[in-house]
Amino acid sequence: SNLIFVATINIPTNPETKIDFKTAYSQDFMGKDYNIFYGPGILKNYLQIIQSNLNQGSKKDNYSFYSNQKELNNLKNKILYVTEPLLKTNKETGKRETEAFSKIYPYEFKIVSVDDLNDLILKNNEAIYYLTCTYFSSDFNNSIFVGSIINSDIGEVIFNDYVTSLKFYFPDKLLKNLVKTMNNK
C-alpha cells in the first residue's frame, strides 16, 4: 500500500533478444522515452535523471522547453556526440548525412554509434554531451519529435525541446532552436 510508481524499465537481459515493440512503448526506458537508444551508459544516465527528479521532488514534462544556459555555454567548447540513428540516411550510399546538420550546428560534433556512446559514457571521467530524442505519435499522422542533450557525468538534461515533424531523423527546426538557445537569441 506504500508503493509509489516511479518508472518501468523493459530491457532484454540478452543483447541478442529482439525487443517486443508492442510492449516496449508502454515503458519509460526503451519505450516512450528512449525507443532507439539503449545500453548500460544511457541506462545509467536515465537512472540518474530519475534519482535527481525524486530528490528535487519534481517531474520534468517531455513537452516542455528547458535549457541550462551555463551548461549550453560549456557545450560550445565541447564535442556534441550525435548517434547515427538521429541523422538522415542517404538512400544511394546507405551512409548517414552530416552536411545538413553541420550547416545548422556551428560547433564541434561527432557522429557515433549507440554502442560507442555507451562506452564513452561509462569510460570517461569528465562529462560528455550527447543528443538523444523521443518520438511520440499523435492522432493526426504527425509525430512529436522531442530532442534532449544530456550531460553524461551527472545525467542532467541540459536542453529539451520539441517540434511536430513527419521526419524520422533530427528535424532542422529543432536543431535551429538549439543553436538559437545556445546563442542566447
Short mmCIF file of N, CA and C in Angstrom, two decimals:
data_model
loop_
_atom_site.label_atom_id
_atom_site.label_comp_id
_atom_site.label_asym_id
_atom_site.label_seq_id
_atom_site.Cartn_x
_atom_site.Cartn_y
_atom_site.Cartn_z
N SER A 1 0.81 -1.20 0.00
CA SER A 1 0.00 0.00 0.00
C SER A 1 0.85 1.27 0.00
N ASN A 2 2.14 1.16 0.37
CA ASN A 2 3.02 2.32 0.39
C ASN A 2 3.79 2.47 -0.92
N LEU A 3 3.53 1.62 -1.88
CA LEU A 3 4.26 1.61 -3.13
C LEU A 3 3.98 2.87 -3.95
N ILE A 4 5.06 3.50 -4.41
CA ILE A 4 4.95 4.66 -5.28
C ILE A 4 5.53 4.26 -6.62
N PHE A 5 4.74 4.39 -7.68
CA PHE A 5 5.17 4.03 -9.02
C PHE A 5 6.04 5.14 -9.59
N VAL A 6 7.30 4.82 -9.92
CA VAL A 6 8.22 5.83 -10.43
C VAL A 6 8.48 5.64 -11.92
N ALA A 7 8.88 4.45 -12.32
CA ALA A 7 9.19 4.20 -13.72
C ALA A 7 9.20 2.70 -13.97
N THR A 8 8.95 2.34 -15.20
CA THR A 8 9.09 0.94 -15.59
C THR A 8 10.18 0.85 -16.64
N ILE A 9 10.97 -0.20 -16.55
CA ILE A 9 12.09 -0.37 -17.45
C ILE A 9 11.97 -1.76 -18.07
N ASN A 10 11.98 -1.80 -19.40
CA ASN A 10 11.83 -3.07 -20.11
C ASN A 10 13.04 -3.26 -21.01
N ILE A 11 14.08 -3.90 -20.47
CA ILE A 11 15.29 -4.13 -21.22
C ILE A 11 15.57 -5.63 -21.25
N PRO A 12 15.76 -6.21 -22.45
CA PRO A 12 16.10 -7.63 -22.51
C PRO A 12 17.47 -7.86 -21.87
N THR A 13 17.60 -8.93 -21.10
CA THR A 13 18.88 -9.24 -20.46
C THR A 13 19.88 -9.80 -21.46
N ASN A 14 19.41 -10.42 -22.50
CA ASN A 14 20.27 -10.93 -23.55
C ASN A 14 20.28 -9.93 -24.69
N PRO A 15 21.48 -9.36 -25.04
CA PRO A 15 21.50 -8.32 -26.08
C PRO A 15 21.02 -8.81 -27.44
N GLU A 16 21.01 -10.11 -27.66
CA GLU A 16 20.55 -10.64 -28.95
C GLU A 16 19.04 -10.83 -29.00
N THR A 17 18.39 -10.67 -27.85
CA THR A 17 16.93 -10.81 -27.80
C THR A 17 16.30 -9.60 -28.47
N LYS A 18 15.40 -9.85 -29.38
CA LYS A 18 14.72 -8.74 -30.06
C LYS A 18 13.71 -8.11 -29.11
N ILE A 19 13.53 -6.83 -29.27
CA ILE A 19 12.62 -6.08 -28.41
C ILE A 19 11.20 -6.22 -28.94
N ASP A 20 10.28 -6.47 -28.05
CA ASP A 20 8.87 -6.53 -28.43
C ASP A 20 8.32 -5.12 -28.38
N PHE A 21 8.25 -4.49 -29.55
CA PHE A 21 7.85 -3.08 -29.60
C PHE A 21 6.39 -2.88 -29.21
N LYS A 22 5.59 -3.94 -29.23
CA LYS A 22 4.20 -3.80 -28.81
C LYS A 22 4.13 -3.44 -27.32
N THR A 23 5.03 -4.00 -26.53
CA THR A 23 5.03 -3.70 -25.10
C THR A 23 6.05 -2.62 -24.74
N ALA A 24 7.11 -2.47 -25.55
CA ALA A 24 8.17 -1.52 -25.21
C ALA A 24 7.66 -0.10 -25.11
N TYR A 25 6.71 0.28 -25.95
CA TYR A 25 6.24 1.66 -25.95
C TYR A 25 5.42 2.00 -24.71
N SER A 26 5.08 1.02 -23.91
CA SER A 26 4.36 1.32 -22.68
C SER A 26 5.31 1.55 -21.51
N GLN A 27 6.59 1.41 -21.74
CA GLN A 27 7.59 1.54 -20.68
C GLN A 27 8.23 2.93 -20.73
N ASP A 28 8.94 3.27 -19.66
CA ASP A 28 9.65 4.54 -19.63
C ASP A 28 10.98 4.45 -20.35
N PHE A 29 11.73 3.39 -20.13
CA PHE A 29 13.03 3.22 -20.77
C PHE A 29 12.87 2.19 -21.87
N MET A 30 13.45 2.44 -23.02
CA MET A 30 13.29 1.60 -24.20
C MET A 30 11.84 1.60 -24.66
N GLY A 31 11.18 2.66 -24.43
CA GLY A 31 9.80 2.76 -24.85
C GLY A 31 9.47 4.18 -25.19
N LYS A 32 8.55 4.74 -24.46
CA LYS A 32 8.05 6.05 -24.84
C LYS A 32 9.10 7.15 -24.74
N ASP A 33 10.17 6.95 -23.99
CA ASP A 33 11.19 8.00 -23.89
C ASP A 33 12.49 7.69 -24.62
N TYR A 34 12.82 6.45 -24.83
CA TYR A 34 14.10 6.11 -25.44
C TYR A 34 13.91 4.92 -26.38
N ASN A 35 13.15 5.10 -27.44
CA ASN A 35 12.78 3.94 -28.22
C ASN A 35 13.86 3.40 -29.15
N ILE A 36 14.94 4.12 -29.40
CA ILE A 36 16.02 3.54 -30.18
C ILE A 36 17.36 3.63 -29.48
N PHE A 37 17.40 4.22 -28.32
CA PHE A 37 18.65 4.38 -27.60
C PHE A 37 18.63 3.52 -26.34
N TYR A 38 19.61 2.66 -26.22
CA TYR A 38 19.65 1.76 -25.08
C TYR A 38 21.09 1.39 -24.79
N GLY A 39 21.32 0.78 -23.67
CA GLY A 39 22.65 0.32 -23.29
C GLY A 39 22.97 0.76 -21.88
N PRO A 40 24.06 0.23 -21.32
CA PRO A 40 24.37 0.48 -19.91
C PRO A 40 24.69 1.93 -19.59
N GLY A 41 25.38 2.65 -20.47
CA GLY A 41 25.69 4.06 -20.20
C GLY A 41 24.46 4.93 -20.22
N ILE A 42 23.62 4.72 -21.23
CA ILE A 42 22.39 5.51 -21.34
C ILE A 42 21.44 5.17 -20.19
N LEU A 43 21.39 3.89 -19.81
CA LEU A 43 20.57 3.49 -18.66
C LEU A 43 21.08 4.16 -17.39
N LYS A 44 22.40 4.20 -17.21
CA LYS A 44 22.99 4.87 -16.04
C LYS A 44 22.51 6.32 -15.97
N ASN A 45 22.59 7.04 -17.09
CA ASN A 45 22.14 8.43 -17.10
C ASN A 45 20.65 8.54 -16.86
N TYR A 46 19.88 7.64 -17.43
CA TYR A 46 18.42 7.67 -17.22
C TYR A 46 18.08 7.49 -15.74
N LEU A 47 18.77 6.56 -15.07
CA LEU A 47 18.53 6.34 -13.64
C LEU A 47 18.97 7.56 -12.83
N GLN A 48 20.04 8.22 -13.27
CA GLN A 48 20.47 9.46 -12.60
C GLN A 48 19.40 10.55 -12.74
N ILE A 49 18.78 10.63 -13.92
CA ILE A 49 17.72 11.61 -14.13
C ILE A 49 16.53 11.32 -13.22
N ILE A 50 16.15 10.05 -13.12
CA ILE A 50 15.05 9.67 -12.23
C ILE A 50 15.39 10.03 -10.79
N GLN A 51 16.62 9.69 -10.35
CA GLN A 51 17.04 9.98 -8.98
C GLN A 51 17.04 11.48 -8.71
N SER A 52 17.55 12.25 -9.64
CA SER A 52 17.57 13.70 -9.49
C SER A 52 16.17 14.26 -9.36
N ASN A 53 15.26 13.79 -10.20
CA ASN A 53 13.87 14.26 -10.12
C ASN A 53 13.23 13.88 -8.79
N LEU A 54 13.53 12.68 -8.29
CA LEU A 54 12.99 12.26 -6.99
C LEU A 54 13.55 13.14 -5.88
N ASN A 55 14.86 13.41 -5.92
CA ASN A 55 15.49 14.24 -4.89
C ASN A 55 14.93 15.67 -4.89
N GLN A 56 14.63 16.19 -6.08
CA GLN A 56 14.11 17.55 -6.20
C GLN A 56 12.59 17.59 -6.02
N GLY A 57 11.98 16.42 -5.98
CA GLY A 57 10.52 16.37 -5.86
C GLY A 57 9.83 16.92 -7.08
N SER A 58 10.48 16.77 -8.26
CA SER A 58 9.90 17.33 -9.47
C SER A 58 9.78 16.26 -10.54
N LYS A 59 9.00 16.58 -11.53
CA LYS A 59 8.87 15.71 -12.69
C LYS A 59 8.96 16.60 -13.92
N LYS A 60 9.90 16.27 -14.79
CA LYS A 60 10.04 17.07 -16.00
C LYS A 60 9.08 16.56 -17.06
N ASP A 61 8.42 17.49 -17.69
CA ASP A 61 7.47 17.17 -18.76
C ASP A 61 8.22 17.16 -20.08
N ASN A 62 8.14 16.06 -20.84
CA ASN A 62 8.84 15.97 -22.12
C ASN A 62 8.38 17.02 -23.12
N TYR A 63 7.17 17.53 -22.95
CA TYR A 63 6.64 18.51 -23.87
C TYR A 63 6.94 19.94 -23.44
N SER A 64 7.87 20.10 -22.53
CA SER A 64 8.24 21.43 -22.06
C SER A 64 9.61 21.81 -22.58
N PHE A 65 9.78 23.10 -22.85
CA PHE A 65 11.09 23.61 -23.21
C PHE A 65 11.89 23.76 -21.93
N TYR A 66 13.15 23.37 -21.99
CA TYR A 66 14.04 23.53 -20.84
C TYR A 66 15.45 23.75 -21.36
N SER A 67 16.19 24.67 -20.74
CA SER A 67 17.60 24.82 -21.08
C SER A 67 18.38 25.27 -19.85
N ASN A 68 19.60 24.80 -19.76
CA ASN A 68 20.54 25.22 -18.72
C ASN A 68 21.62 26.01 -19.45
N GLN A 69 21.52 27.33 -19.41
CA GLN A 69 22.39 28.18 -20.22
C GLN A 69 23.86 28.01 -19.87
N LYS A 70 24.16 27.81 -18.60
CA LYS A 70 25.57 27.63 -18.20
C LYS A 70 26.14 26.38 -18.88
N GLU A 71 25.40 25.30 -18.86
CA GLU A 71 25.86 24.06 -19.49
C GLU A 71 25.91 24.19 -21.01
N LEU A 72 24.95 24.91 -21.59
CA LEU A 72 24.97 25.12 -23.05
C LEU A 72 26.17 25.96 -23.45
N ASN A 73 26.57 26.90 -22.61
CA ASN A 73 27.79 27.67 -22.88
C ASN A 73 29.02 26.77 -22.83
N ASN A 74 29.05 25.83 -21.89
CA ASN A 74 30.14 24.85 -21.83
C ASN A 74 30.18 24.01 -23.09
N LEU A 75 29.01 23.65 -23.58
CA LEU A 75 28.90 22.80 -24.76
C LEU A 75 29.53 23.45 -25.99
N LYS A 76 29.51 24.77 -26.06
CA LYS A 76 30.10 25.46 -27.21
C LYS A 76 31.58 25.10 -27.39
N ASN A 77 32.26 24.75 -26.30
CA ASN A 77 33.68 24.41 -26.35
C ASN A 77 33.93 22.91 -26.21
N LYS A 78 32.89 22.14 -26.29
CA LYS A 78 32.99 20.67 -26.17
C LYS A 78 32.46 20.03 -27.44
N ILE A 79 32.60 18.72 -27.50
CA ILE A 79 32.06 17.96 -28.62
C ILE A 79 30.65 17.50 -28.26
N LEU A 80 29.72 17.71 -29.17
CA LEU A 80 28.37 17.16 -29.02
C LEU A 80 28.36 15.82 -29.75
N TYR A 81 28.10 14.75 -29.03
CA TYR A 81 28.04 13.42 -29.63
C TYR A 81 26.63 13.17 -30.14
N VAL A 82 26.56 12.81 -31.40
CA VAL A 82 25.28 12.59 -32.07
C VAL A 82 25.27 11.14 -32.54
N THR A 83 24.26 10.39 -32.13
CA THR A 83 24.21 8.99 -32.54
C THR A 83 23.68 8.86 -33.96
N GLU A 84 24.18 7.88 -34.65
CA GLU A 84 23.85 7.66 -36.05
C GLU A 84 22.35 7.65 -36.35
N PRO A 85 21.51 7.02 -35.51
CA PRO A 85 20.07 6.98 -35.84
C PRO A 85 19.40 8.35 -35.94
N LEU A 86 20.05 9.40 -35.43
CA LEU A 86 19.45 10.73 -35.47
C LEU A 86 19.64 11.43 -36.81
N LEU A 87 20.51 10.90 -37.65
CA LEU A 87 20.79 11.54 -38.93
C LEU A 87 20.11 10.82 -40.08
N LYS A 88 19.79 11.57 -41.09
CA LYS A 88 19.15 11.03 -42.28
C LYS A 88 20.12 10.09 -43.00
N THR A 89 19.60 9.00 -43.52
CA THR A 89 20.41 8.07 -44.29
C THR A 89 20.27 8.37 -45.77
N ASN A 90 21.40 8.47 -46.45
CA ASN A 90 21.41 8.65 -47.89
C ASN A 90 20.98 7.33 -48.53
N LYS A 91 19.90 7.36 -49.29
CA LYS A 91 19.35 6.13 -49.87
C LYS A 91 20.29 5.49 -50.90
N GLU A 92 21.10 6.29 -51.55
CA GLU A 92 22.02 5.75 -52.56
C GLU A 92 23.25 5.11 -51.94
N THR A 93 23.84 5.77 -50.94
CA THR A 93 25.09 5.27 -50.36
C THR A 93 24.87 4.44 -49.09
N GLY A 94 23.73 4.65 -48.43
CA GLY A 94 23.47 3.96 -47.16
C GLY A 94 24.18 4.59 -45.98
N LYS A 95 24.89 5.69 -46.22
CA LYS A 95 25.62 6.36 -45.15
C LYS A 95 24.78 7.49 -44.56
N ARG A 96 25.13 7.86 -43.34
CA ARG A 96 24.44 8.95 -42.66
C ARG A 96 24.90 10.30 -43.23
N GLU A 97 23.97 11.21 -43.41
CA GLU A 97 24.28 12.53 -43.95
C GLU A 97 24.56 13.50 -42.82
N THR A 98 25.71 14.13 -42.86
CA THR A 98 26.09 15.09 -41.83
C THR A 98 26.05 16.53 -42.34
N GLU A 99 25.96 16.71 -43.65
CA GLU A 99 26.05 18.04 -44.23
C GLU A 99 24.95 18.98 -43.72
N ALA A 100 23.71 18.52 -43.73
CA ALA A 100 22.60 19.37 -43.27
C ALA A 100 22.78 19.73 -41.79
N PHE A 101 23.22 18.77 -40.99
CA PHE A 101 23.44 19.00 -39.56
C PHE A 101 24.54 20.04 -39.36
N SER A 102 25.65 19.89 -40.09
CA SER A 102 26.78 20.81 -39.91
C SER A 102 26.49 22.22 -40.44
N LYS A 103 25.57 22.37 -41.37
CA LYS A 103 25.19 23.69 -41.86
C LYS A 103 24.45 24.49 -40.79
N ILE A 104 23.74 23.79 -39.92
CA ILE A 104 22.96 24.46 -38.88
C ILE A 104 23.72 24.56 -37.57
N TYR A 105 24.42 23.48 -37.17
CA TYR A 105 25.11 23.43 -35.89
C TYR A 105 26.56 23.89 -36.09
N PRO A 106 26.91 25.11 -35.62
CA PRO A 106 28.24 25.67 -35.93
C PRO A 106 29.36 25.18 -35.01
N TYR A 107 29.03 24.38 -34.03
CA TYR A 107 30.03 23.92 -33.07
C TYR A 107 30.48 22.50 -33.42
N GLU A 108 31.46 22.02 -32.68
CA GLU A 108 32.02 20.70 -32.97
C GLU A 108 31.05 19.59 -32.56
N PHE A 109 30.91 18.61 -33.44
CA PHE A 109 30.11 17.44 -33.13
C PHE A 109 30.77 16.22 -33.74
N LYS A 110 30.41 15.07 -33.21
CA LYS A 110 30.98 13.82 -33.70
C LYS A 110 29.86 12.78 -33.78
N ILE A 111 29.82 12.06 -34.89
CA ILE A 111 28.82 11.02 -35.08
C ILE A 111 29.37 9.72 -34.50
N VAL A 112 28.57 9.07 -33.66
CA VAL A 112 28.98 7.81 -33.04
C VAL A 112 27.84 6.81 -33.10
N SER A 113 28.17 5.55 -32.97
CA SER A 113 27.15 4.52 -32.86
C SER A 113 26.60 4.54 -31.43
N VAL A 114 25.47 3.92 -31.22
CA VAL A 114 24.89 3.84 -29.88
C VAL A 114 25.83 3.07 -28.95
N ASP A 115 26.46 2.02 -29.46
CA ASP A 115 27.41 1.24 -28.64
C ASP A 115 28.61 2.10 -28.23
N ASP A 116 29.14 2.87 -29.19
CA ASP A 116 30.28 3.75 -28.86
C ASP A 116 29.89 4.82 -27.85
N LEU A 117 28.67 5.34 -27.97
CA LEU A 117 28.19 6.32 -27.00
C LEU A 117 28.15 5.72 -25.59
N ASN A 118 27.63 4.51 -25.48
CA ASN A 118 27.59 3.85 -24.17
C ASN A 118 28.98 3.69 -23.59
N ASP A 119 29.96 3.31 -24.42
CA ASP A 119 31.34 3.19 -23.96
C ASP A 119 31.88 4.53 -23.48
N LEU A 120 31.61 5.59 -24.24
CA LEU A 120 32.07 6.93 -23.85
C LEU A 120 31.49 7.34 -22.49
N ILE A 121 30.21 7.09 -22.30
CA ILE A 121 29.55 7.46 -21.04
C ILE A 121 30.19 6.73 -19.87
N LEU A 122 30.45 5.45 -20.04
CA LEU A 122 30.96 4.63 -18.94
C LEU A 122 32.45 4.82 -18.67
N LYS A 123 33.23 5.16 -19.69
CA LYS A 123 34.69 5.19 -19.54
C LYS A 123 35.28 6.57 -19.32
N ASN A 124 34.54 7.63 -19.63
CA ASN A 124 35.07 8.99 -19.46
C ASN A 124 34.94 9.45 -18.02
N ASN A 125 35.98 10.11 -17.54
CA ASN A 125 35.93 10.67 -16.19
C ASN A 125 35.38 12.09 -16.19
N GLU A 126 35.23 12.67 -17.36
CA GLU A 126 34.64 14.01 -17.45
C GLU A 126 33.36 13.93 -18.26
N ALA A 127 32.58 14.97 -18.16
CA ALA A 127 31.28 14.99 -18.82
C ALA A 127 31.43 15.00 -20.33
N ILE A 128 30.60 14.21 -20.97
CA ILE A 128 30.42 14.35 -22.40
C ILE A 128 28.96 14.76 -22.60
N TYR A 129 28.70 15.40 -23.71
CA TYR A 129 27.35 15.86 -24.01
C TYR A 129 26.85 15.09 -25.22
N TYR A 130 25.65 14.55 -25.11
CA TYR A 130 25.12 13.81 -26.25
C TYR A 130 23.66 14.15 -26.50
N LEU A 131 23.33 14.04 -27.78
CA LEU A 131 21.99 14.33 -28.26
C LEU A 131 21.18 13.05 -28.27
N THR A 132 19.98 13.14 -27.76
CA THR A 132 19.08 12.00 -27.79
C THR A 132 17.70 12.49 -28.19
N CYS A 133 16.79 11.57 -28.41
CA CYS A 133 15.46 12.00 -28.85
C CYS A 133 14.39 11.05 -28.35
N THR A 134 13.18 11.51 -28.49
CA THR A 134 11.99 10.74 -28.15
C THR A 134 10.97 10.99 -29.24
N TYR A 135 10.32 9.97 -29.66
CA TYR A 135 9.23 10.13 -30.62
C TYR A 135 7.92 9.89 -29.90
N PHE A 136 6.95 10.71 -30.16
CA PHE A 136 5.60 10.49 -29.66
C PHE A 136 4.66 10.57 -30.85
N SER A 137 3.82 9.59 -31.01
CA SER A 137 2.85 9.64 -32.11
C SER A 137 1.68 10.52 -31.72
N SER A 138 1.09 11.14 -32.71
CA SER A 138 -0.09 11.92 -32.45
C SER A 138 -1.27 11.31 -33.20
N ASP A 139 -2.42 11.88 -33.06
CA ASP A 139 -3.63 11.35 -33.69
C ASP A 139 -3.76 11.76 -35.15
N PHE A 140 -2.88 12.62 -35.64
CA PHE A 140 -3.05 13.17 -36.98
C PHE A 140 -1.94 12.75 -37.94
N ASN A 141 -1.36 11.58 -37.72
CA ASN A 141 -0.27 11.04 -38.54
C ASN A 141 0.98 11.91 -38.52
N ASN A 142 1.07 12.81 -37.59
CA ASN A 142 2.30 13.56 -37.36
C ASN A 142 3.00 12.93 -36.16
N SER A 143 4.25 13.26 -35.99
CA SER A 143 4.97 12.81 -34.81
C SER A 143 5.47 14.03 -34.05
N ILE A 144 5.48 13.91 -32.76
CA ILE A 144 6.11 14.92 -31.93
C ILE A 144 7.54 14.44 -31.71
N PHE A 145 8.50 15.22 -32.13
CA PHE A 145 9.91 14.84 -32.00
C PHE A 145 10.50 15.65 -30.86
N VAL A 146 10.88 14.98 -29.79
CA VAL A 146 11.46 15.63 -28.62
C VAL A 146 12.96 15.39 -28.64
N GLY A 147 13.74 16.45 -28.58
CA GLY A 147 15.19 16.33 -28.56
C GLY A 147 15.74 16.81 -27.24
N SER A 148 16.73 16.10 -26.74
CA SER A 148 17.37 16.47 -25.48
C SER A 148 18.87 16.33 -25.60
N ILE A 149 19.57 17.14 -24.84
CA ILE A 149 21.01 16.99 -24.69
C ILE A 149 21.27 16.63 -23.24
N ILE A 150 22.08 15.59 -23.05
CA ILE A 150 22.37 15.07 -21.72
C ILE A 150 23.83 15.32 -21.37
N ASN A 151 24.08 15.74 -20.13
CA ASN A 151 25.43 15.80 -19.57
C ASN A 151 25.66 14.42 -18.95
N SER A 152 26.59 13.64 -19.51
CA SER A 152 26.76 12.24 -19.09
C SER A 152 27.33 12.08 -17.69
N ASP A 153 28.01 13.08 -17.20
CA ASP A 153 28.65 12.97 -15.89
C ASP A 153 27.61 12.85 -14.78
N ILE A 154 26.58 13.66 -14.86
CA ILE A 154 25.56 13.67 -13.81
C ILE A 154 24.18 13.25 -14.31
N GLY A 155 24.09 12.94 -15.60
CA GLY A 155 22.81 12.53 -16.17
C GLY A 155 21.80 13.65 -16.19
N GLU A 156 22.26 14.88 -16.32
CA GLU A 156 21.35 16.02 -16.32
C GLU A 156 20.92 16.37 -17.74
N VAL A 157 19.64 16.65 -17.91
CA VAL A 157 19.14 17.16 -19.18
C VAL A 157 19.47 18.65 -19.20
N ILE A 158 20.30 19.07 -20.18
CA ILE A 158 20.68 20.48 -20.24
C ILE A 158 19.89 21.24 -21.30
N PHE A 159 19.19 20.50 -22.15
CA PHE A 159 18.33 21.12 -23.16
C PHE A 159 17.23 20.14 -23.49
N ASN A 160 16.02 20.66 -23.60
CA ASN A 160 14.88 19.83 -24.01
C ASN A 160 13.91 20.71 -24.78
N ASP A 161 13.51 20.24 -25.95
CA ASP A 161 12.57 20.98 -26.78
C ASP A 161 11.88 19.99 -27.69
N TYR A 162 10.80 20.42 -28.32
CA TYR A 162 10.08 19.52 -29.22
C TYR A 162 9.49 20.29 -30.39
N VAL A 163 9.28 19.57 -31.48
CA VAL A 163 8.61 20.11 -32.66
C VAL A 163 7.74 19.01 -33.25
N THR A 164 6.73 19.40 -33.99
CA THR A 164 5.93 18.45 -34.75
C THR A 164 6.66 18.21 -36.07
N SER A 165 6.82 16.95 -36.42
CA SER A 165 7.60 16.63 -37.61
C SER A 165 7.12 15.33 -38.22
N LEU A 166 7.26 15.22 -39.52
CA LEU A 166 6.99 13.96 -40.21
C LEU A 166 8.28 13.20 -40.45
N LYS A 167 9.41 13.75 -40.03
CA LYS A 167 10.71 13.15 -40.28
C LYS A 167 11.05 12.12 -39.21
N PHE A 168 11.88 11.16 -39.59
CA PHE A 168 12.36 10.16 -38.64
C PHE A 168 13.83 10.36 -38.34
N TYR A 169 14.30 11.57 -38.55
CA TYR A 169 15.65 11.95 -38.16
C TYR A 169 15.54 13.32 -37.51
N PHE A 170 16.63 13.79 -36.90
CA PHE A 170 16.57 15.01 -36.11
C PHE A 170 16.13 16.18 -36.98
N PRO A 171 14.99 16.80 -36.68
CA PRO A 171 14.45 17.87 -37.53
C PRO A 171 15.30 19.15 -37.49
N ASP A 172 15.42 19.78 -38.66
CA ASP A 172 16.18 21.03 -38.77
C ASP A 172 15.65 22.10 -37.82
N LYS A 173 14.33 22.19 -37.70
CA LYS A 173 13.73 23.23 -36.85
C LYS A 173 14.17 23.06 -35.39
N LEU A 174 14.24 21.83 -34.94
CA LEU A 174 14.65 21.57 -33.55
C LEU A 174 16.13 21.91 -33.37
N LEU A 175 16.94 21.59 -34.36
CA LEU A 175 18.36 21.92 -34.31
C LEU A 175 18.56 23.44 -34.31
N LYS A 176 17.78 24.15 -35.11
CA LYS A 176 17.85 25.62 -35.14
C LYS A 176 17.44 26.21 -33.79
N ASN A 177 16.43 25.61 -33.13
CA ASN A 177 16.02 26.07 -31.80
C ASN A 177 17.16 25.89 -30.79
N LEU A 178 17.88 24.77 -30.91
CA LEU A 178 19.02 24.52 -30.02
C LEU A 178 20.09 25.59 -30.22
N VAL A 179 20.48 25.83 -31.45
CA VAL A 179 21.54 26.82 -31.74
C VAL A 179 21.12 28.21 -31.29
N LYS A 180 19.88 28.56 -31.53
CA LYS A 180 19.36 29.87 -31.10
C LYS A 180 19.44 30.00 -29.58
N THR A 181 19.08 28.94 -28.87
CA THR A 181 19.15 28.95 -27.41
C THR A 181 20.60 29.03 -26.94
N MET A 182 21.49 28.30 -27.59
CA MET A 182 22.91 28.34 -27.22
C MET A 182 23.48 29.73 -27.38
N ASN A 183 23.00 30.46 -28.39
CA ASN A 183 23.49 31.80 -28.67
C ASN A 183 22.68 32.89 -27.97
N ASN A 184 21.81 32.49 -27.03
CA ASN A 184 21.01 33.41 -26.25
C ASN A 184 20.13 34.32 -27.09
N LYS A 185 19.56 33.80 -28.16
CA LYS A 185 18.74 34.63 -29.04
C LYS A 185 17.30 34.20 -28.98
#
